[in-house]
């Protein structure tokens, strides 16, 4: 028999840590219970405002609800960076570039004086929390988000992003429960900012359009790489680098590049939404190539220095899955693990785990060589009664499928070239949809890439789609020989699966390359015959796995398209309502919400929804 | 109260970072910054990294 006192004691011994990232971009919250990640979510999913930077009140509310606790049960709150050091950088930059920096200073000051300098007070006030509040450095948070959830107890760590407080790139080691940062590169010398400068120059939004540059790169050739290395980047043998700030304006101004940069590349920055030229594609290809070369050199140096077998990576640049693919193939590390929430949202996870392991000195345990992210399914879920209630209230026509018949039915629909909104279980944490909030379709279809881009996602035609593949079949279809559950590595499509497209077709330029059928799975084969692979295993997501398996049994193909459940500019759907609206507004054919299947043709039109395309600002 | 504690926090910060040379700059820039805040109704920082 357990005495009530014993129960009480056990309860009070539980340690809850709440991690927060906020006020810059991608606000998020993460709750850790005795070192285990209970919940994590980005604020944008709740507020429906992409990259929402406000205090993550709704994400925190969700995390507490998921654990069944209140703020009074929290032992520590962690914030993912140190605002004062960041403030120091901004003052220093304004001073250094004076009087030119006055414009930047004038814009930067108000949010700092109104809110960011008072981050401590704001957090206490918003949370109604009087307990301990700790601040970890930005790159410590990234390093922690990379190492602590990883399946290693001994690893090298690399973090690369735009900028934190001062640091833009760092490397170190993780041994047992301790992280040691060995070296860093400081602002304004930054790979992330270099990539963002080109993103800006190519007419895409900084901080959200970088993945478009990555997607555009294979349409071009790296003709300008030598200019970038000669004029913009001084790259050393050990991977350290300096940017030539004469060509950039982000140190002191309100743009990323300046007129000298324009002269170097022979044009002003491309206007947003204007036609993409071959030159744009060549520039995208060049900066992608340069980024890969810098990353590879850093990785090689870190290996030489640390001699670790394992490598963990985080930071916004670690979401460059083309570079990650090259690191996987070309570096000497045996194993590489990239945290799926590599951007600033992951800082919430990092700071919470940093407090648990580094500050409170708790052991890091790895069980069965598995990471601690549970497939990143760390967000909200909705049970059958909640979904059914919503559907009835909204007069939706639906049928209910049993768990046993769901995979077969969905596999049939995919094979009939139907596009399906897939809403199952807990939402993913991080920027990728991984089979919880996804749009899925047939990867074998010749027209599906175009249909999905233009009629479902309403986005640029050049952008590729990613495949989900049964883990045991990954090497048959792609040149990758390890699991890739978080869609963070790009690999070549296996030679055996490529079709014999002629040299004449391969010579096509620019967006004409899109119209060439290159493999047995053309909808997920990018123009350079690569794909951003997600491997699916039954342990992490049984329903998704079973559905692909049924599709495989029916068609002989273990690969389907998986893209995020949203339209351009919209955060990935969170609730059944978000999913239903997105389904009704686009040309998706079916929606599977838990066990409930909806066919588009059976639904009445959404009322009062005429202006929805203006609801989300284009990214 | 918050304003006083922030001054104390900034002072502690300069002590830890050994950056006392920042003090006059902080004072001047803060005064200038406060002026900016009071002379405009709304302000949104442009969406570029360096400001963060």
XYZ file of C-alpha atoms in Angstrom:
671
model
C 0.000 0.000 0.000
C 1.215 3.487 -0.826
C 0.617 6.046 1.874
C -0.805 9.420 0.906
C 2.360 11.087 2.212
C 4.429 9.030 -0.181
C 2.210 10.024 -3.092
C 2.495 13.663 -2.112
C 6.258 13.420 -1.873
C 6.491 11.751 -5.256
C 4.377 14.472 -6.824
C 6.434 17.294 -5.402
C 9.609 15.671 -6.684
C 8.553 16.019 -10.294
C 10.516 18.749 -12.021
C 8.789 20.812 -14.706
C 10.775 23.201 -16.883
C 9.144 25.555 -19.355
C 11.268 26.770 -22.275
C 10.302 29.891 -24.180
C 11.516 31.541 -27.365
C 9.932 34.858 -28.270
C 10.156 38.458 -29.466
C 12.275 37.903 -32.598
C 10.647 35.341 -34.854
C 9.048 31.909 -34.489
C 7.954 32.182 -30.872
C 7.463 28.815 -29.238
C 7.094 26.990 -25.942
C 8.292 23.619 -24.732
C 7.548 21.742 -21.523
C 10.018 19.265 -20.079
C 9.030 16.930 -17.242
C 11.938 15.270 -15.461
C 14.017 15.624 -18.608
C 11.358 14.195 -20.922
C 9.752 16.406 -23.537
C 6.032 16.497 -22.792
C 4.903 19.108 -25.292
C 6.259 21.710 -27.700
C 4.551 24.015 -30.175
C 5.050 27.211 -32.149
C 2.815 30.156 -31.411
C 2.059 30.698 -35.123
C 0.010 27.507 -35.208
C -2.459 28.910 -32.692
C -2.549 32.568 -33.758
C -2.484 31.713 -37.500
C 0.174 34.366 -38.034
C 3.235 32.934 -39.799
C 6.502 33.276 -37.843
C 4.573 34.945 -35.013
C 7.092 36.707 -32.762
C 4.807 37.653 -29.887
C 4.915 36.162 -26.431
C 3.805 32.529 -26.941
C 0.837 32.664 -24.566
C -1.264 30.151 -26.472
C 1.617 27.714 -26.987
C 2.373 27.870 -23.246
C -1.299 27.380 -22.395
C -1.323 24.307 -24.603
C 1.874 22.882 -23.042
C 0.499 23.236 -19.513
C -2.830 21.713 -20.562
C -1.101 18.769 -22.209
C 0.720 18.003 -18.948
C -2.379 18.687 -16.847
C -0.611 21.280 -14.717
C -0.739 25.002 -14.011
C 2.002 27.613 -13.992
C 2.303 27.059 -10.231
C 3.724 23.598 -10.919
C 6.605 24.969 -12.993
C 10.001 24.820 -11.265
C 12.048 26.764 -13.820
C 11.332 28.928 -16.811
C 14.065 29.273 -19.431
C 14.350 31.974 -22.079
C 16.327 31.048 -25.172
C 18.687 34.014 -25.379
C 20.188 36.910 -23.469
C 18.461 40.167 -24.441
C 21.045 42.473 -22.823
C 23.914 41.026 -24.841
C 21.836 41.387 -27.977
C 21.136 44.985 -26.979
C 24.853 45.506 -26.501
C 25.407 44.333 -30.086
C 22.801 46.702 -31.454
C 24.259 49.669 -29.563
C 27.756 48.717 -30.591
C 26.712 48.421 -34.244
C 24.913 51.772 -34.146
C 27.991 53.359 -32.598
C 30.403 51.643 -34.972
C 28.498 52.677 -38.099
C 27.526 56.165 -36.863
C 26.199 58.319 -38.368
C 25.066 55.884 -41.111
C 23.561 53.535 -38.563
C 21.045 56.075 -37.330
C 18.247 54.668 -39.526
C 18.710 51.195 -38.122
C 18.966 52.593 -34.621
C 15.764 54.594 -34.965
C 13.870 51.526 -36.099
C 15.413 49.174 -33.580
C 14.975 51.241 -30.439
C 11.207 51.396 -29.919
C 10.589 47.637 -29.542
C 13.658 47.417 -27.311
C 12.617 50.237 -25.031
C 9.019 49.145 -24.933
C 9.465 45.430 -24.470
C 12.671 43.561 -25.188
C 14.788 45.223 -22.487
C 12.112 44.226 -20.003
C 11.966 40.592 -21.106
C 12.333 39.354 -17.518
C 9.430 41.478 -16.311
C 7.291 40.660 -19.328
C 7.711 36.924 -18.799
C 6.928 37.101 -15.078
C 3.904 39.265 -15.769
C 2.515 37.292 -18.703
C 2.913 33.995 -16.884
C 1.920 35.288 -13.468
C 5.009 33.412 -12.362
C 7.288 34.341 -9.475
C 9.727 31.439 -9.665
C 13.188 31.161 -11.113
C 13.767 32.480 -14.642
C 17.009 31.605 -16.425
C 18.453 32.906 -19.683
C 20.650 30.724 -21.860
C 22.724 32.122 -24.702
C 21.164 31.829 -28.144
C 23.722 29.373 -29.495
C 23.814 27.440 -26.227
C 20.077 26.921 -26.742
C 20.662 25.766 -30.310
C 23.484 23.462 -29.195
C 21.272 22.044 -26.436
C 18.393 21.486 -28.873
C 20.813 19.562 -31.088
C 22.688 17.474 -28.540
C 20.325 16.676 -25.649
C 17.477 15.117 -27.677
C 19.962 13.305 -29.963
C 20.588 9.571 -29.734
C 24.220 10.163 -28.667
C 26.036 10.639 -25.365
C 29.246 11.736 -27.065
C 29.167 14.041 -30.068
C 30.522 17.101 -31.796
C 28.046 19.977 -32.074
C 27.813 22.664 -34.756
C 25.324 25.550 -34.672
C 24.938 27.945 -37.583
C 22.337 30.661 -38.026
C 21.887 34.347 -38.843
C 22.867 35.781 -35.510
C 22.076 35.275 -31.856
C 23.496 37.756 -29.397
C 26.881 38.089 -31.096
C 27.542 34.535 -32.232
C 26.603 33.421 -35.733
C 28.439 30.106 -35.896
C 29.744 27.904 -33.113
C 31.098 24.457 -32.511
C 31.711 22.392 -29.452
C 31.266 18.990 -27.912
C 28.631 17.183 -25.915
C 29.848 14.553 -23.471
C 27.311 12.842 -21.219
C 25.237 15.675 -19.812
C 27.614 18.559 -20.517
C 27.997 20.813 -23.510
C 31.212 22.754 -24.047
C 31.361 25.422 -26.746
C 34.915 25.459 -28.104
C 34.866 28.326 -30.563
C 32.590 30.732 -32.371
C 32.357 33.314 -35.148
C 30.693 36.605 -34.357
C 28.454 39.157 -36.041
C 28.554 40.542 -38.707
C 30.319 37.519 -40.198
C 27.508 35.051 -40.691
C 26.584 32.266 -43.127
C 22.915 32.725 -42.291
C 23.054 36.438 -43.032
C 25.041 35.816 -46.211
C 22.307 33.435 -47.394
C 19.617 35.884 -46.281
C 21.352 38.693 -48.197
C 21.037 36.659 -51.391
C 17.467 35.735 -50.470
C 16.742 39.451 -50.262
C 18.611 40.159 -53.513
C 16.592 37.460 -55.290
C 13.327 39.090 -54.232
C 12.265 36.677 -51.512
C 11.423 37.483 -47.926
C 14.306 37.365 -45.481
C 13.778 34.808 -42.773
C 11.218 32.828 -44.695
C 12.246 32.722 -48.358
C 15.609 31.016 -47.803
C 14.186 27.589 -48.596
C 12.899 29.005 -51.908
C 16.467 29.957 -52.821
C 17.488 26.395 -51.977
C 14.661 25.039 -54.158
C 15.552 27.399 -57.011
C 19.264 26.566 -56.983
C 19.083 23.336 -59.041
C 17.581 25.265 -61.971
C 20.826 27.201 -62.335
C 24.576 26.727 -62.429
C 26.980 28.136 -59.815
C 28.418 30.648 -62.278
C 28.881 33.337 -59.650
C 30.433 31.194 -56.928
C 33.943 32.380 -57.777
C 32.827 36.025 -57.483
C 31.306 35.328 -54.073
C 34.530 33.712 -52.895
C 36.712 36.427 -54.426
C 34.758 39.467 -53.310
C 32.346 38.602 -50.511
C 33.672 35.725 -48.421
C 37.187 35.141 -47.142
C 37.066 31.439 -46.295
C 39.986 29.923 -44.399
C 41.193 26.337 -44.363
C 39.645 25.686 -40.930
C 36.197 26.838 -42.065
C 36.402 30.204 -40.345
C 35.373 33.071 -42.589
C 34.928 36.794 -42.853
C 32.432 38.680 -44.959
C 33.472 41.786 -46.841
C 31.039 44.226 -45.259
C 31.575 46.777 -48.014
C 28.960 44.844 -49.990
C 26.353 44.408 -47.256
C 24.065 46.847 -45.533
C 22.609 44.806 -42.661
C 25.209 45.986 -40.169
C 23.890 49.511 -40.178
C 21.087 49.876 -42.689
C 17.597 48.706 -43.388
C 18.391 46.484 -46.349
C 20.538 43.377 -46.556
C 22.700 44.424 -49.513
C 23.883 47.762 -50.920
C 24.565 49.417 -54.265
C 28.071 47.964 -54.414
C 26.528 44.497 -54.201
C 24.145 45.444 -57.044
C 27.085 46.600 -59.163
C 28.953 43.373 -58.478
C 26.056 41.269 -59.785
C 25.051 43.758 -62.462
C 21.513 44.503 -61.359
C 19.281 45.864 -58.648
C 17.560 43.332 -56.355
C 14.786 41.377 -58.099
C 11.307 42.704 -57.433
C 9.171 40.366 -55.386
C 6.832 38.172 -57.483
C 8.446 39.292 -60.759
C 9.490 36.697 -63.347
C 12.492 34.609 -62.393
C 15.326 34.745 -64.904
C 18.080 32.244 -65.599
C 20.477 34.667 -63.948
C 18.402 34.562 -60.730
C 18.640 30.801 -60.822
C 22.397 30.909 -61.391
C 22.820 33.269 -58.442
C 20.687 30.962 -56.268
C 22.816 28.021 -57.377
C 25.992 29.966 -56.586
C 25.085 30.956 -53.032
C 23.847 27.429 -52.354
C 27.166 26.033 -53.569
C 29.155 28.537 -51.491
C 27.099 27.720 -48.378
C 27.713 24.020 -48.856
C 31.446 24.582 -49.277
C 31.682 26.682 -46.103
C 29.617 24.172 -44.127
C 31.711 21.255 -45.355
C 34.914 22.993 -44.395
C 33.599 23.739 -40.896
C 32.428 20.153 -40.490
C 35.780 18.763 -41.633
C 37.635 21.034 -39.221
C 35.389 20.068 -36.327
C 35.916 16.392 -37.078
C 39.684 16.873 -37.217
C 39.616 18.715 -33.935
C 37.183 16.580 -31.921
C 37.570 13.149 -33.555
C 34.023 12.346 -32.469
C 32.012 9.731 -34.352
C 28.755 11.622 -34.050
C 27.739 15.091 -35.138
C 24.703 17.107 -33.981
C 23.626 20.271 -35.777
C 21.133 23.075 -35.197
C 20.483 26.689 -36.156
C 18.557 28.012 -39.137
C 21.303 27.036 -41.601
C 21.012 23.414 -40.427
C 17.608 23.419 -42.162
C 19.499 23.626 -45.449
C 18.924 19.971 -46.212
C 20.908 20.070 -49.470
C 24.007 21.066 -47.481
C 23.118 18.448 -44.855
C 22.963 15.808 -47.596
C 26.472 16.697 -48.736
C 27.738 16.644 -45.137
C 26.210 13.186 -44.729
C 27.958 11.929 -47.861
C 31.268 13.762 -47.684
C 32.205 14.197 -44.013
C 34.048 11.676 -41.847
C 31.429 11.538 -39.107
C 29.758 8.134 -38.784
C 26.414 9.536 -37.706
C 24.744 12.897 -38.146
C 21.653 14.098 -36.309
C 20.019 17.406 -37.137
C 17.371 18.675 -34.787
C 14.082 19.133 -36.680
C 13.268 22.393 -34.890
C 16.583 23.896 -35.907
C 15.288 27.448 -36.157
C 14.587 29.750 -33.261
C 11.457 27.838 -32.233
C 13.809 25.026 -31.235
C 15.452 27.434 -28.800
C 12.509 26.818 -26.447
C 13.372 23.125 -26.448
C 17.080 23.849 -26.101
C 16.832 26.181 -23.132
C 14.551 23.782 -21.207
C 16.879 20.826 -21.777
C 19.947 22.959 -21.025
C 18.495 23.798 -17.619
C 17.683 20.147 -16.916
C 21.046 18.701 -17.935
C 23.667 21.421 -17.719
C 22.358 23.664 -14.946
C 20.722 21.004 -12.761
C 23.329 18.367 -13.635
C 20.949 15.568 -14.586
C 22.225 12.573 -16.532
C 21.578 12.179 -20.261
C 20.197 8.740 -21.014
C 19.763 7.239 -24.488
C 17.440 4.262 -24.806
C 17.637 1.887 -27.800
C 19.699 4.411 -29.783
C 16.585 6.536 -30.218
C 16.299 10.297 -30.043
C 13.959 11.920 -27.550
C 11.663 13.755 -29.930
C 9.079 11.011 -30.584
C 9.008 11.879 -34.279
C 8.423 15.548 -33.267
C 4.760 14.757 -32.625
C 4.741 17.055 -29.617
C 1.785 19.323 -30.392
C -1.974 19.225 -29.797
C -4.219 16.337 -30.825
C -7.988 16.046 -31.067
C -10.039 12.993 -30.199
C -12.892 11.513 -32.240
C -15.661 13.161 -30.272
C -14.073 16.612 -30.679
C -13.684 16.090 -34.427
C -17.187 14.690 -34.877
C -18.698 17.544 -32.874
C -16.916 20.064 -35.099
C -18.037 18.337 -38.303
C -21.668 18.126 -37.210
C -21.705 21.760 -36.098
C -20.349 22.767 -39.490
C -22.794 20.563 -41.390
C -19.995 18.627 -43.078
C -20.755 15.414 -44.940
C -18.519 12.635 -43.759
C -18.146 8.929 -43.253
C -16.390 7.294 -40.326
C -13.714 4.713 -41.052
C -12.525 2.060 -38.637
C -8.798 2.073 -37.890
C -8.471 -1.223 -39.731
C -9.994 0.087 -42.989
C -8.485 3.597 -42.962
C -5.022 2.804 -44.424
C -6.485 0.716 -47.264
C -9.101 3.306 -48.172
C -6.618 6.198 -48.203
C -4.107 4.127 -50.181
C -6.838 3.470 -52.788
C -7.585 7.175 -53.068
C -3.892 8.060 -53.446
C -3.510 5.493 -56.206
C -6.490 7.120 -57.988
C -4.444 10.365 -58.048
C -6.608 12.046 -55.439
C -5.056 14.746 -53.251
C -5.734 14.174 -49.580
C -5.526 16.381 -46.519
C -4.155 14.186 -43.737
C -4.848 15.262 -40.152
C -3.876 12.686 -37.533
C -2.695 12.644 -33.933
C -0.379 15.202 -32.371
C 0.877 18.112 -34.470
C 4.553 18.285 -35.414
C 6.987 20.673 -33.700
C 9.234 22.465 -36.183
C 8.784 23.646 -39.745
C 8.166 20.262 -41.411
C 4.935 18.311 -41.793
C 5.857 14.713 -41.094
C 2.625 12.793 -41.344
C 0.429 14.478 -38.748
C -0.595 17.658 -40.616
C 0.241 16.773 -44.230
C -1.172 16.844 -47.723
C -0.450 13.526 -49.388
C -0.689 12.304 -52.971
C 0.724 9.882 -55.529
C 4.457 10.377 -56.145
C 4.231 8.434 -59.429
C 1.887 10.963 -60.995
C 3.360 13.010 -63.865
C 1.216 16.078 -63.309
C 0.999 16.115 -59.545
C 3.899 18.536 -58.891
C 2.212 21.196 -61.034
C -1.289 20.486 -59.702
C -0.177 20.596 -56.076
C 1.809 23.828 -56.492
C -0.789 25.761 -58.427
C -4.163 24.377 -57.403
C -3.586 23.181 -53.867
C -0.786 25.249 -52.331
C -1.117 28.322 -54.600
C 2.632 28.772 -54.667
C 5.482 29.159 -57.167
C 5.663 26.425 -59.803
C 9.398 25.786 -59.355
C 9.113 24.477 -55.827
C 9.685 20.773 -55.273
C 7.745 18.321 -53.137
C 9.212 15.839 -50.724
C 8.656 12.103 -50.488
C 7.669 9.957 -47.527
C 9.110 6.486 -48.006
C 8.867 3.306 -45.959
C 12.120 3.170 -44.018
C 12.971 -0.359 -45.135
C 12.733 0.654 -48.813
C 14.623 3.937 -48.677
C 17.831 2.649 -50.252
C 15.948 1.162 -53.204
C 14.663 4.566 -54.204
C 17.239 7.009 -52.872
C 20.986 7.139 -52.447
C 20.817 7.287 -48.669
C 21.584 4.504 -46.261
C 20.364 5.776 -42.950
C 17.017 6.866 -41.580
C 15.877 10.431 -42.238
C 12.689 10.788 -40.209
C 12.722 14.585 -40.122
C 13.121 15.314 -43.835
C 16.454 17.054 -43.265
C 18.666 15.342 -45.820
C 18.527 15.625 -49.590
C 19.671 12.549 -51.490
C 19.915 11.511 -55.142
C 17.094 9.415 -56.509
C 18.559 5.921 -57.063
C 19.939 5.408 -60.597
C 17.722 2.363 -61.104
C 14.629 4.514 -60.607
C 15.638 7.221 -63.078
C 13.994 7.156 -66.486
C 15.951 7.519 -69.714
C 15.298 11.152 -70.399
C 17.350 12.297 -73.373
C 20.296 14.687 -73.305
C 18.153 17.033 -75.329
C 15.627 17.162 -72.504
C 18.337 17.593 -69.929
C 19.622 20.659 -71.774
C 16.430 22.517 -71.089
C 16.852 25.778 -69.270
C 15.193 27.364 -66.273
C 11.639 26.419 -65.470
C 11.371 24.325 -68.663
C 13.297 21.717 -66.714
C 10.099 21.129 -64.763
C 8.394 19.418 -67.653
C 10.853 16.544 -67.933
C 9.919 13.182 -66.418
C 13.080 12.089 -64.645
C 12.160 9.071 -62.574
C 9.499 6.557 -61.590
C 8.471 9.036 -58.899
C 8.469 12.301 -60.893
C 6.322 14.286 -58.479
C 9.038 14.146 -55.795
C 12.101 14.186 -58.060
C 13.605 17.651 -58.262
C 15.178 18.896 -61.501
C 18.623 17.751 -60.349
C 17.246 14.236 -59.691
C 17.329 14.631 -55.925
C 14.681 14.471 -53.211
C 14.273 15.674 -49.621
C 13.615 12.311 -48.048
C 11.441 11.436 -45.051
C 11.733 7.849 -43.908
C 8.696 6.455 -42.089
C 8.776 3.646 -39.571
C 5.938 1.972 -37.752
C 7.156 2.822 -34.242
C 6.899 6.578 -34.697
C 3.713 6.855 -36.750
C 1.847 3.536 -37.209
C -1.171 4.893 -39.090
C 0.931 6.823 -41.590
C 3.242 3.853 -42.020
C 0.326 1.450 -42.561
C -1.200 3.737 -45.171
C 2.018 3.934 -47.197
C 2.447 0.191 -46.753
C -1.034 -0.433 -48.185
C -0.181 1.880 -51.072
C 2.986 -0.146 -51.622
C 1.077 -3.451 -51.561
C -1.376 -2.081 -54.086
C 1.037 -0.349 -56.459
C 4.537 -1.694 -55.739
C 5.671 1.835 -54.862
C 6.570 2.600 -51.214
C 6.793 6.362 -51.820
C 4.134 9.076 -51.593
C 4.198 12.884 -51.729
C 4.147 14.595 -48.345
C 3.788 18.351 -48.153
C 2.686 20.566 -45.313
C -1.039 21.049 -44.736
C -1.372 24.764 -45.545
C -1.471 27.205 -48.410
C 1.244 29.711 -49.227
C 1.784 32.141 -46.349
C -0.372 30.153 -43.920
C 1.039 28.404 -40.855
C 0.540 24.634 -40.950
C -2.962 23.730 -39.750
C -3.367 22.992 -36.062
C -7.033 22.251 -35.355
C -9.797 20.411 -37.235
C -11.252 23.835 -38.036
C -7.992 25.027 -39.650
C -7.799 21.786 -41.615
C -11.416 21.939 -42.760
C -11.069 25.559 -43.899
C -7.840 24.845 -45.792
C -9.468 21.775 -47.397
C -12.528 23.734 -48.481
C -10.522 26.650 -49.864
C -8.237 24.572 -52.055
C -8.675 21.881 -54.672
C -7.933 18.972 -52.377
C -10.161 15.998 -53.163
C -10.466 14.395 -49.738
C -9.799 15.201 -46.103
C -9.177 12.569 -43.467
C -9.625 14.068 -39.994
C -8.830 11.327 -37.528
C -11.214 8.566 -38.583
C -13.559 10.882 -40.485
C -13.329 11.011 -44.264
C -14.707 13.978 -46.186
C -15.078 14.162 -49.954
C -14.918 17.648 -51.461
C -17.755 17.111 -53.881
C -20.041 16.200 -51.020
C -19.495 19.463 -49.137
C -21.481 22.680 -49.336
C -19.385 25.772 -50.138
C -17.979 27.770 -47.245
C -20.107 30.805 -46.594
C -18.654 34.304 -46.139
C -15.219 33.152 -47.218
C -14.790 35.125 -50.422
C -11.704 37.086 -49.410
C -9.688 34.274 -47.836
C -6.701 34.642 -50.180
C -5.927 37.943 -48.472
C -6.021 36.359 -45.032
C -2.414 35.206 -45.178
C 0.415 37.474 -46.239
C 2.472 35.783 -48.971
C 5.800 34.446 -47.731
C 9.699 50.093 -10.271
C 10.454 48.202 -13.461
C 12.434 51.190 -14.752
C 14.633 51.249 -11.629
C 15.277 47.531 -11.674
C 16.188 47.643 -15.341
C 18.874 50.250 -14.577
C 20.208 47.957 -11.847
C 20.151 45.007 -14.236
C 21.971 46.997 -16.910
C 24.592 48.027 -14.349
C 25.066 44.385 -13.263
C 25.308 43.418 -16.895
C 28.090 45.942 -17.538
C 29.936 44.740 -14.426
C 29.795 41.093 -15.495
C 30.732 41.836 -19.093
C 33.324 44.409 -17.965
C 31.955 46.881 -20.465
C 31.725 50.089 -18.471
C 32.624 52.027 -21.577
C 29.113 51.208 -22.702
C 27.597 53.275 -19.878
C 27.758 56.739 -21.486
C 26.660 55.309 -24.816
C 23.764 53.528 -23.189
C 22.693 56.696 -21.397
C 22.859 58.861 -24.515
C 21.295 56.261 -26.759
C 18.593 55.435 -24.258
C 17.682 59.093 -23.941
C 17.605 59.392 -27.690
C 15.647 56.167 -27.909
C 13.099 57.322 -25.356
C 12.655 60.478 -27.369
C 11.973 58.395 -30.445
C 9.424 56.275 -28.636
C 7.557 59.317 -27.385
C 7.612 61.062 -30.723
C 5.989 58.277 -32.674
C 2.821 56.326 -32.220
C 3.801 52.936 -33.525
C 7.037 51.383 -34.564
C 7.727 48.084 -36.155
C 11.263 46.966 -36.679
C 11.856 45.890 -40.252
C 12.129 42.188 -40.677
C 15.851 41.825 -40.957
C 18.115 39.854 -38.740
C 20.539 42.503 -37.628
C 17.931 44.294 -35.611
C 17.289 41.186 -33.600
